[in-house]
XYZ file of N, CA, C and O in Angstrom:
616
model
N 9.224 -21.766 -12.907
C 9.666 -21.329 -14.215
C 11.131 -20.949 -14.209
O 11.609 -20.424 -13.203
N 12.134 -21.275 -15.669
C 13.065 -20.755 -15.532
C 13.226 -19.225 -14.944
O 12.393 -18.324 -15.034
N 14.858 -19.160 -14.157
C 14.860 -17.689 -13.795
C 14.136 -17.214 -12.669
O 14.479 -16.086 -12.314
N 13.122 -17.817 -11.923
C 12.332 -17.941 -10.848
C 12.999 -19.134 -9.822
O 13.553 -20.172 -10.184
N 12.758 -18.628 -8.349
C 13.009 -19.564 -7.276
C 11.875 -18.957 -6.106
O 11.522 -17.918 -5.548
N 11.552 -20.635 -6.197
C 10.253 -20.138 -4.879
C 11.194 -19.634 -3.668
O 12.216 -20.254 -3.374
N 10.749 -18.373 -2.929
C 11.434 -18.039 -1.723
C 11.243 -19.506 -0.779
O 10.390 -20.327 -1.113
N 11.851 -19.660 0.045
C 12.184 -20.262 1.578
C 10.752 -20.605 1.656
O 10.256 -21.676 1.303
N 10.041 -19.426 2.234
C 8.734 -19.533 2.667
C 7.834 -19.094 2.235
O 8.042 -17.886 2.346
N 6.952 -19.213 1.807
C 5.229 -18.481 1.346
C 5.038 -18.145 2.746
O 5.619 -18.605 3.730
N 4.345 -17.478 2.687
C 3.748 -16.633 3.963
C 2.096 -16.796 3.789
O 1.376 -16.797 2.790
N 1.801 -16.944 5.333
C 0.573 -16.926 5.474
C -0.061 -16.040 6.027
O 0.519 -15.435 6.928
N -0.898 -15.813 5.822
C -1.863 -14.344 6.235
C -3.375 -14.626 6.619
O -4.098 -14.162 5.737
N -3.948 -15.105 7.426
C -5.409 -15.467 7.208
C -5.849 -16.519 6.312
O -6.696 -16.430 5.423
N -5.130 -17.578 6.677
C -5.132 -18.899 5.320
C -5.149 -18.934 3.915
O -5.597 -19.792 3.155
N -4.351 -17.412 3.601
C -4.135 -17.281 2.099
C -2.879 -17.822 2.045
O -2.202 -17.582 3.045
N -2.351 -18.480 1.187
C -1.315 -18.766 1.027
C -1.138 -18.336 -0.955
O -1.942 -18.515 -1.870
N 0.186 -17.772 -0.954
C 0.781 -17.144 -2.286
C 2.339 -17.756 -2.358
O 3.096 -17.558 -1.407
N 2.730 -18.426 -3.403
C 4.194 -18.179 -3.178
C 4.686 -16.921 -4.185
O 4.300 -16.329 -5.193
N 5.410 -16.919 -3.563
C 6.247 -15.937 -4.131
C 7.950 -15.803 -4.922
O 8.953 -16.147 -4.297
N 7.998 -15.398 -5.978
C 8.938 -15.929 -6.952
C 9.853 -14.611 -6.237
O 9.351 -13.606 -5.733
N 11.567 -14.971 -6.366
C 12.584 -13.964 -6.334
C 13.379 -13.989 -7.864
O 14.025 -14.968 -8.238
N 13.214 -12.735 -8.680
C 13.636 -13.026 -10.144
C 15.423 -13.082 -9.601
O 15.999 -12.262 -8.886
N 15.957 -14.283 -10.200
C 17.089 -14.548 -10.115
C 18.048 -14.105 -12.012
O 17.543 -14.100 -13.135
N 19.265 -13.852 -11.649
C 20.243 -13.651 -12.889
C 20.561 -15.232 -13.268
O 20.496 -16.122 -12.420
N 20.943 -15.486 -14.774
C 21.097 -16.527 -14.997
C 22.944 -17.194 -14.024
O 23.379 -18.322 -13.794
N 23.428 -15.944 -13.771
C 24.505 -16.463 -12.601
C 24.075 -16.824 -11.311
O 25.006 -16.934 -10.513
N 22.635 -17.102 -10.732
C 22.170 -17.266 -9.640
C 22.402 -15.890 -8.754
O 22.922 -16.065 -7.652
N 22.131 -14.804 -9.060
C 22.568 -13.477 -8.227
C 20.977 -12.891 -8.417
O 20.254 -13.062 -9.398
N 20.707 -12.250 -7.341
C 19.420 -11.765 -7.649
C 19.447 -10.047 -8.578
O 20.292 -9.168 -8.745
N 18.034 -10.264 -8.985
C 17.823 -9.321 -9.826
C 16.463 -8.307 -8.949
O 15.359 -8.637 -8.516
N 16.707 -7.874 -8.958
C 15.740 -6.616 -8.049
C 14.760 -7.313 -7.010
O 14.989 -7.763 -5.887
N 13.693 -7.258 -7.695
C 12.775 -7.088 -6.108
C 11.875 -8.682 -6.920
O 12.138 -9.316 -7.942
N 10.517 -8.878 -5.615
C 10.117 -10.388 -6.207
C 9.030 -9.753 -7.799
O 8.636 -8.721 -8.342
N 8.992 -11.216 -7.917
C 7.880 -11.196 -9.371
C 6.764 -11.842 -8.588
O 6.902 -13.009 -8.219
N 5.666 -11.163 -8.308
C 4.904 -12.077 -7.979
C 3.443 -12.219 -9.576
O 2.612 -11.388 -9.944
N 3.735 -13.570 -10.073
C 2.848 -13.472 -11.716
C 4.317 -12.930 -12.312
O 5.458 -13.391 -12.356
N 3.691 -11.756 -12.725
C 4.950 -10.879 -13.247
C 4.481 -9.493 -12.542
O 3.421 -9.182 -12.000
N 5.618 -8.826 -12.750
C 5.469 -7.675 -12.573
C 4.071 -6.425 -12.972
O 3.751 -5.379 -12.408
N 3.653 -6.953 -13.871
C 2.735 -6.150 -14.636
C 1.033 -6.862 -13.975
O 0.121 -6.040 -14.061
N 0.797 -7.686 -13.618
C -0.008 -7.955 -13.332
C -0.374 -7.217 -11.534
O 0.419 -6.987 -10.621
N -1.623 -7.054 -11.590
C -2.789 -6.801 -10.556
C -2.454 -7.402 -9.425
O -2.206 -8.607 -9.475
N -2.371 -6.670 -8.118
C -2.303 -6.979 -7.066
C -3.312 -6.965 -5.979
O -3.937 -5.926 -5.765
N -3.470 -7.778 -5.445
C -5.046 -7.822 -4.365
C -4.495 -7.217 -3.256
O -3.295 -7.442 -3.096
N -5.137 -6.387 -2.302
C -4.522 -5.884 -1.043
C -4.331 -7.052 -0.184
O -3.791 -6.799 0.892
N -4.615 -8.149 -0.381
C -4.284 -9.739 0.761
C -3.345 -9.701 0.099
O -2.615 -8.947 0.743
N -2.481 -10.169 -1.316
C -1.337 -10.764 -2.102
C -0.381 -9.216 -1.393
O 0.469 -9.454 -0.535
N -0.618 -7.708 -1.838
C -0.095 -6.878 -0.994
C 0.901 -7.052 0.001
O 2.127 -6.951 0.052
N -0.153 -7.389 0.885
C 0.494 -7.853 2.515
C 1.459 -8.776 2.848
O 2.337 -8.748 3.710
N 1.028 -9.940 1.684
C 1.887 -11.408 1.501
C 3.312 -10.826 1.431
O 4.231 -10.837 2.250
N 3.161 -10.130 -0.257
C 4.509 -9.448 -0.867
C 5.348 -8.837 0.354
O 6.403 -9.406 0.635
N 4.859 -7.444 1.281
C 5.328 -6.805 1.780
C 5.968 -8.085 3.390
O 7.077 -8.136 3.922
N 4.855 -8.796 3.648
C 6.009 -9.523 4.210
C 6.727 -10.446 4.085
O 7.468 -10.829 4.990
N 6.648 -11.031 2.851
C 7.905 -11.516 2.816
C 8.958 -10.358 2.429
O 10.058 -10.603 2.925
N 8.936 -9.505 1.893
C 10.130 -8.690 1.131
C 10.875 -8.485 3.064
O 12.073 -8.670 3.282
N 10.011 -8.149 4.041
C 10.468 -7.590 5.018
C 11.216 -8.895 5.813
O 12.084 -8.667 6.656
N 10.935 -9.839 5.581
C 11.890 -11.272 5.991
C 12.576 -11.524 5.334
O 13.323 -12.363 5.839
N 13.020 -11.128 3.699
C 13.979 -11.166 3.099
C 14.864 -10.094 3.561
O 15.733 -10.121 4.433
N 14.398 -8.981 2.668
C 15.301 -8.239 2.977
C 15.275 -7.127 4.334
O 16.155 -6.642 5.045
N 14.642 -7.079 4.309
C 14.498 -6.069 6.147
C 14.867 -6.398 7.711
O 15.044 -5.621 8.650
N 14.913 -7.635 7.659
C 15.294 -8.502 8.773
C 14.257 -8.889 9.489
O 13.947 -10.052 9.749
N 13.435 -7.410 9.977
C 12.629 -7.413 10.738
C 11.410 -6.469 10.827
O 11.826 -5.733 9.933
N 10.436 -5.990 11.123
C 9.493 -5.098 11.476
C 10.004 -4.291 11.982
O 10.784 -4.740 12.823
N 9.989 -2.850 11.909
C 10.214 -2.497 13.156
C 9.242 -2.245 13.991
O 8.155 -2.796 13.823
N 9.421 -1.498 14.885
C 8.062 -1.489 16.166
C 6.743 -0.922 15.796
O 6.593 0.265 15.505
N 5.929 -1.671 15.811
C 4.480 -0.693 15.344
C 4.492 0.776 15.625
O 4.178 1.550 14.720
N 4.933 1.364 17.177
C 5.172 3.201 17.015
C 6.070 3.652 16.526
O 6.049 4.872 16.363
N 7.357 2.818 16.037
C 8.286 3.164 14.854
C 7.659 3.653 13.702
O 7.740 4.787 13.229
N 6.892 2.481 13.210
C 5.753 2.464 11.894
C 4.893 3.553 11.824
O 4.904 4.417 10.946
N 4.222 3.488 12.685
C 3.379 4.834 13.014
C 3.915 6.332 12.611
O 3.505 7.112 11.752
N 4.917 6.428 13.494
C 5.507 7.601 13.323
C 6.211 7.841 11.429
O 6.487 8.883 10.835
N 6.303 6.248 10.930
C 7.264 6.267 9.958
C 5.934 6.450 8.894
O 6.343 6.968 7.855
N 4.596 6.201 8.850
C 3.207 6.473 8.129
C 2.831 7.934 8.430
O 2.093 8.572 7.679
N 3.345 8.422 9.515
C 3.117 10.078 9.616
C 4.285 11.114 8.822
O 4.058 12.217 8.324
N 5.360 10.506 8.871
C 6.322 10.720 8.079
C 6.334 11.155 6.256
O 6.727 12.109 5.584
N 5.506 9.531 5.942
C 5.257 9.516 4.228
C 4.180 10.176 4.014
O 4.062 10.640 2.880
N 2.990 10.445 5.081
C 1.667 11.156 4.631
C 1.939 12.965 4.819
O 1.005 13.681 4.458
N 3.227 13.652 5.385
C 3.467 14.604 5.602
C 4.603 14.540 3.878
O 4.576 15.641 3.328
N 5.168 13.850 3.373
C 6.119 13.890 2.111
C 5.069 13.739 1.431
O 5.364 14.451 0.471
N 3.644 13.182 1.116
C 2.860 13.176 0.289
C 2.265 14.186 0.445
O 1.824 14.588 -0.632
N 1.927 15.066 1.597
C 1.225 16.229 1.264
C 1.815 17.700 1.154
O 1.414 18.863 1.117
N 3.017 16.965 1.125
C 4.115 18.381 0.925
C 4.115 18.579 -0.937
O 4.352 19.609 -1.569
N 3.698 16.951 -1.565
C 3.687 16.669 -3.348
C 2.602 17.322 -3.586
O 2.733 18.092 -4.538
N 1.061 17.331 -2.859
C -0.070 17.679 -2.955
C 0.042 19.129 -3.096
O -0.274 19.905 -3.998
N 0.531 19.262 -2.054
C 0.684 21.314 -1.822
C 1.229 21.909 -3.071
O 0.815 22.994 -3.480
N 2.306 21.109 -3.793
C 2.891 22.082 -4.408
C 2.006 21.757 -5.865
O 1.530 22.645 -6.573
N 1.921 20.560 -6.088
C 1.598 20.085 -7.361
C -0.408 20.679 -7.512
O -0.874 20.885 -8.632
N -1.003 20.799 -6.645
C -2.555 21.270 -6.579
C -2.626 21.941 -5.812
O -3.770 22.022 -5.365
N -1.352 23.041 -4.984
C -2.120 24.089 -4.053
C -1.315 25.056 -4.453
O -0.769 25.027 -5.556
N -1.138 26.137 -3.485
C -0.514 27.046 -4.001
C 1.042 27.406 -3.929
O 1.474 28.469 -4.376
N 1.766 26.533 -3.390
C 3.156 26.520 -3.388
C 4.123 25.738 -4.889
O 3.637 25.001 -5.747
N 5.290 26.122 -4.804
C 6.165 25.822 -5.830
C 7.158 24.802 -5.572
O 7.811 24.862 -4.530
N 7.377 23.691 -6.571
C 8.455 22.788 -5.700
C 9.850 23.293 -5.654
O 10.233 24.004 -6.583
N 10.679 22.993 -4.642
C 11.577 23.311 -5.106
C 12.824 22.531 -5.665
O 12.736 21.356 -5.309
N 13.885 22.750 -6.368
C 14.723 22.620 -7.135
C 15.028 20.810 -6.654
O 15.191 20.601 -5.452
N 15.075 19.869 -7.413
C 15.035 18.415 -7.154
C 14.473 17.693 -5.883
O 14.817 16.740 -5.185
N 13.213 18.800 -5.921
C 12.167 17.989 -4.838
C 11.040 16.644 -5.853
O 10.748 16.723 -7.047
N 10.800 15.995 -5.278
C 9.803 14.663 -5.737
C 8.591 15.576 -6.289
O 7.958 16.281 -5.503
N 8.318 15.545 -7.531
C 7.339 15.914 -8.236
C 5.652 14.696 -8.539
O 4.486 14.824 -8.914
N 6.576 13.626 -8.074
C 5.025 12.713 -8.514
C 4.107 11.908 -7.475
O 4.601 10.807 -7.231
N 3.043 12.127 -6.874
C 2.570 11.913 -5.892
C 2.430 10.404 -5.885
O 2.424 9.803 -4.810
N 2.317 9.772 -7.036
C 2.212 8.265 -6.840
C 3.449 7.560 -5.911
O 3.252 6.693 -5.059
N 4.383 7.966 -6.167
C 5.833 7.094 -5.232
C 5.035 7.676 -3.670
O 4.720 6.884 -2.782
N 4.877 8.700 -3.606
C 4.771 9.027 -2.016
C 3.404 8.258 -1.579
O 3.238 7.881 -0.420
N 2.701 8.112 -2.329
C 1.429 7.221 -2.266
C 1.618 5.669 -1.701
O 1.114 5.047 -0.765
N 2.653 5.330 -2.798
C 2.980 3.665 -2.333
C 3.605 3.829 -1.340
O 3.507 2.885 -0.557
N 4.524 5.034 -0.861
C 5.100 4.614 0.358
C 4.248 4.393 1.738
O 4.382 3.628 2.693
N 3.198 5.539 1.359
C 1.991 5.305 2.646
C 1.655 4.161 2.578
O 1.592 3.510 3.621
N 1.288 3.473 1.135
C 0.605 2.108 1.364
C 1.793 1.275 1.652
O 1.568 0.158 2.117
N 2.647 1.522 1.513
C 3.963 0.215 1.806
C 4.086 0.396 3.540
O 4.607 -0.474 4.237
N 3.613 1.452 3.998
C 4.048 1.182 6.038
C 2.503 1.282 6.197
O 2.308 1.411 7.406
N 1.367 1.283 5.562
C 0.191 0.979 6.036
C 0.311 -0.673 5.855
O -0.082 -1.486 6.692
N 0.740 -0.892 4.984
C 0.791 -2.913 4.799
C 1.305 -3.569 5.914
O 0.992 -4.707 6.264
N 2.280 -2.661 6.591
C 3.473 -3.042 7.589
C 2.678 -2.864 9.028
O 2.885 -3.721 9.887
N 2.039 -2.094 9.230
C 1.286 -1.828 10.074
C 0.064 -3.222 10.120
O -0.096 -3.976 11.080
N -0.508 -3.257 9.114
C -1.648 -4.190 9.100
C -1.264 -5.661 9.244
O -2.003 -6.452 9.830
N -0.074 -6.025 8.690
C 0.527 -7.259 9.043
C 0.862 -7.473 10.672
O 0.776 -8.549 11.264
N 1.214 -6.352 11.181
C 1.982 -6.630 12.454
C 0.804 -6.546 13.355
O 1.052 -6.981 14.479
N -0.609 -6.038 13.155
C -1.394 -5.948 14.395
C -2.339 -7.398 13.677
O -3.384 -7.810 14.181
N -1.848 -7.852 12.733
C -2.996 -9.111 12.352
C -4.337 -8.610 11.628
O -5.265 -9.398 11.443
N -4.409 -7.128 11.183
C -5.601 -6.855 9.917
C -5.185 -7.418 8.641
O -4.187 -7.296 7.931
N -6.292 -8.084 8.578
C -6.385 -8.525 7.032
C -7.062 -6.985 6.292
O -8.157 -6.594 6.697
N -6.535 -6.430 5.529
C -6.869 -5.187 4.968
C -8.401 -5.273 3.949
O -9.262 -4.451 3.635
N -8.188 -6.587 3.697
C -9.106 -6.739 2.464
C -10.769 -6.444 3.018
O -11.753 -5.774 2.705
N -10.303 -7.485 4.100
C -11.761 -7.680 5.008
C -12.388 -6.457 5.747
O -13.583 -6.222 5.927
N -10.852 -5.438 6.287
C -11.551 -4.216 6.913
C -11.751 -3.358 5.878
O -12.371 -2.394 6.327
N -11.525 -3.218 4.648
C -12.270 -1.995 3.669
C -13.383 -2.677 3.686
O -14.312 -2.069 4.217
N -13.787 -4.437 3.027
C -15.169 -4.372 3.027
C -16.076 -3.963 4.094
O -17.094 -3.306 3.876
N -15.593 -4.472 5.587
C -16.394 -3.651 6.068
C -16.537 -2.523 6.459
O -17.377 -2.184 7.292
N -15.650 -1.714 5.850
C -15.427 0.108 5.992
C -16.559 0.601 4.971
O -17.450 1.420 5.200
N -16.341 0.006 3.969
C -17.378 0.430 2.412
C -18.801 0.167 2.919
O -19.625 1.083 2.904
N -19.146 -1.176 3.409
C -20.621 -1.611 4.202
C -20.655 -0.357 5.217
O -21.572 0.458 5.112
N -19.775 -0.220 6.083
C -19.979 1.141 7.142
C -20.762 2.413 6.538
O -21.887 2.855 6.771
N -19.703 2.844 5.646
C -20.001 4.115 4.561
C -21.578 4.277 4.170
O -22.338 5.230 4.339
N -21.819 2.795 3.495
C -22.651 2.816 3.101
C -23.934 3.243 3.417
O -24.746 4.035 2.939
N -23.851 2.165 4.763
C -24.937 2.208 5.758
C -25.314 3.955 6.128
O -26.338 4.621 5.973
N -23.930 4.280 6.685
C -24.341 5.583 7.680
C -24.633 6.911 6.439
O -25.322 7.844 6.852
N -24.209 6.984 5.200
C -24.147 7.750 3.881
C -24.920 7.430 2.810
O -24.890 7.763 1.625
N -25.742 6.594 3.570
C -26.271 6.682 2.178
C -27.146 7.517 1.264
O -27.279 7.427 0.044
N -27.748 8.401 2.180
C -28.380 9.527 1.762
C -27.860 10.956 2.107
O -28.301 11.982 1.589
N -26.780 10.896 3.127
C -25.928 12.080 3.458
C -25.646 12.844 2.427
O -26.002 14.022 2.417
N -24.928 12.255 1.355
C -23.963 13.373 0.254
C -24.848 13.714 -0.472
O -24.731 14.892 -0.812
N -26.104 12.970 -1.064
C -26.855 13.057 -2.298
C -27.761 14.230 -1.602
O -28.194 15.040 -2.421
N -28.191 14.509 0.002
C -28.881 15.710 0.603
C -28.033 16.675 0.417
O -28.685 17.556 -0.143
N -26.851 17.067 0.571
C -26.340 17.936 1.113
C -26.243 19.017 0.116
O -25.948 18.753 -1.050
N -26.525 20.472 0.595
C -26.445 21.105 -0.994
C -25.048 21.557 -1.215
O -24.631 21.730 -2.360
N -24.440 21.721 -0.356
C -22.859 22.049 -0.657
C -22.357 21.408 -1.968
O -21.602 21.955 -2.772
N -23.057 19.754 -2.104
C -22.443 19.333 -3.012
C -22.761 19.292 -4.180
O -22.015 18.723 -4.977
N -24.197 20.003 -4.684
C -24.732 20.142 -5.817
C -23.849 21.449 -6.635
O -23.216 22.429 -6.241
N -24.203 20.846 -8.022
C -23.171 21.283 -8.825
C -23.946 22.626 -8.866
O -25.141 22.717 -8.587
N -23.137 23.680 -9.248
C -23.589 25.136 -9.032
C -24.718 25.358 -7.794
O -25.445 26.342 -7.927
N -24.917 24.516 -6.603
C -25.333 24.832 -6.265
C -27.314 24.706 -6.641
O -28.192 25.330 -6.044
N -27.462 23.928 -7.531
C -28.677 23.933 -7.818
C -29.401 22.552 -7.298
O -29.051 21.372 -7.294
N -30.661 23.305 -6.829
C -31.695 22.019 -6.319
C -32.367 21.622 -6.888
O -33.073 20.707 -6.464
């Protein structure tokens, strides 16, 4: 489509293949980040992974080291629960600290994507079988437990 250029490469992930559009200026200069559909449309955690690596062969150069990553996912889940604390616990933010937990959210999921690309998880496939796990071992766990009945009633 006008204004669209297929990147270099589609990326493959587990024989999905997606291409992926870079929104270009009508001077051929790029304009922010890719369109994949458009912007507004639904993303699958496989298309996810696609996105995040190509963006990281465009623009990132490279991966960095999975215990880079690691440390850099302990990083965003300690800035997300510093949003949690203040915004639902009992602390106050302070003066032009990040008020909205969703950005700190995508960032976990943006170095969890990075992580899952580089050890070869397809993400999609390990929630289903995380949810089948759940299932199996819970399935009567929560609905017993009385902690979780509302007031407490049996």
């Amino acid at each position: 489509p006008e204004g669209r250029k297929p990147t270099n490469s589609p990326c493959n992930i587990h024989e999905t293949t997606i291409c992926l559009y870079l929104v270009t200026s009508p001077r051929g200069g790029r304009e922010g980040a890719y369109n994949h559909k458009t912007m507004n449309d639904e993303i699958t955690l496989r298309e996810a992974q696609l996105i995040v690596d190509q963006w990281i062969r465009q623009y990132g150069v490279r991966y960095f080291s999975e215990l880079t990553n690691m440390a850099c996912l302990t990083e965003e889940v300690g800035e997300l629960a510093r949003v949690m604390a203040r915004k639902y616990g009992d602390q106050s933010f302070k003066k032009g600290e990040p008020t909205d937990p969703a950005d700190e959210m995508a960032d976990v999921l943006w170095v969890l994507l990075c992580l899952a690309n580089q050890t070869g998880v397809d993400l999609t496939e390990a929630l289903k079988r995380n949810l089948e796990k759940k299932t199996k071992r819970d399935a009567t766990r929560h609905i017993a437990n009385e902690k979780l009945k509302i007031n407490n009633e049996k």
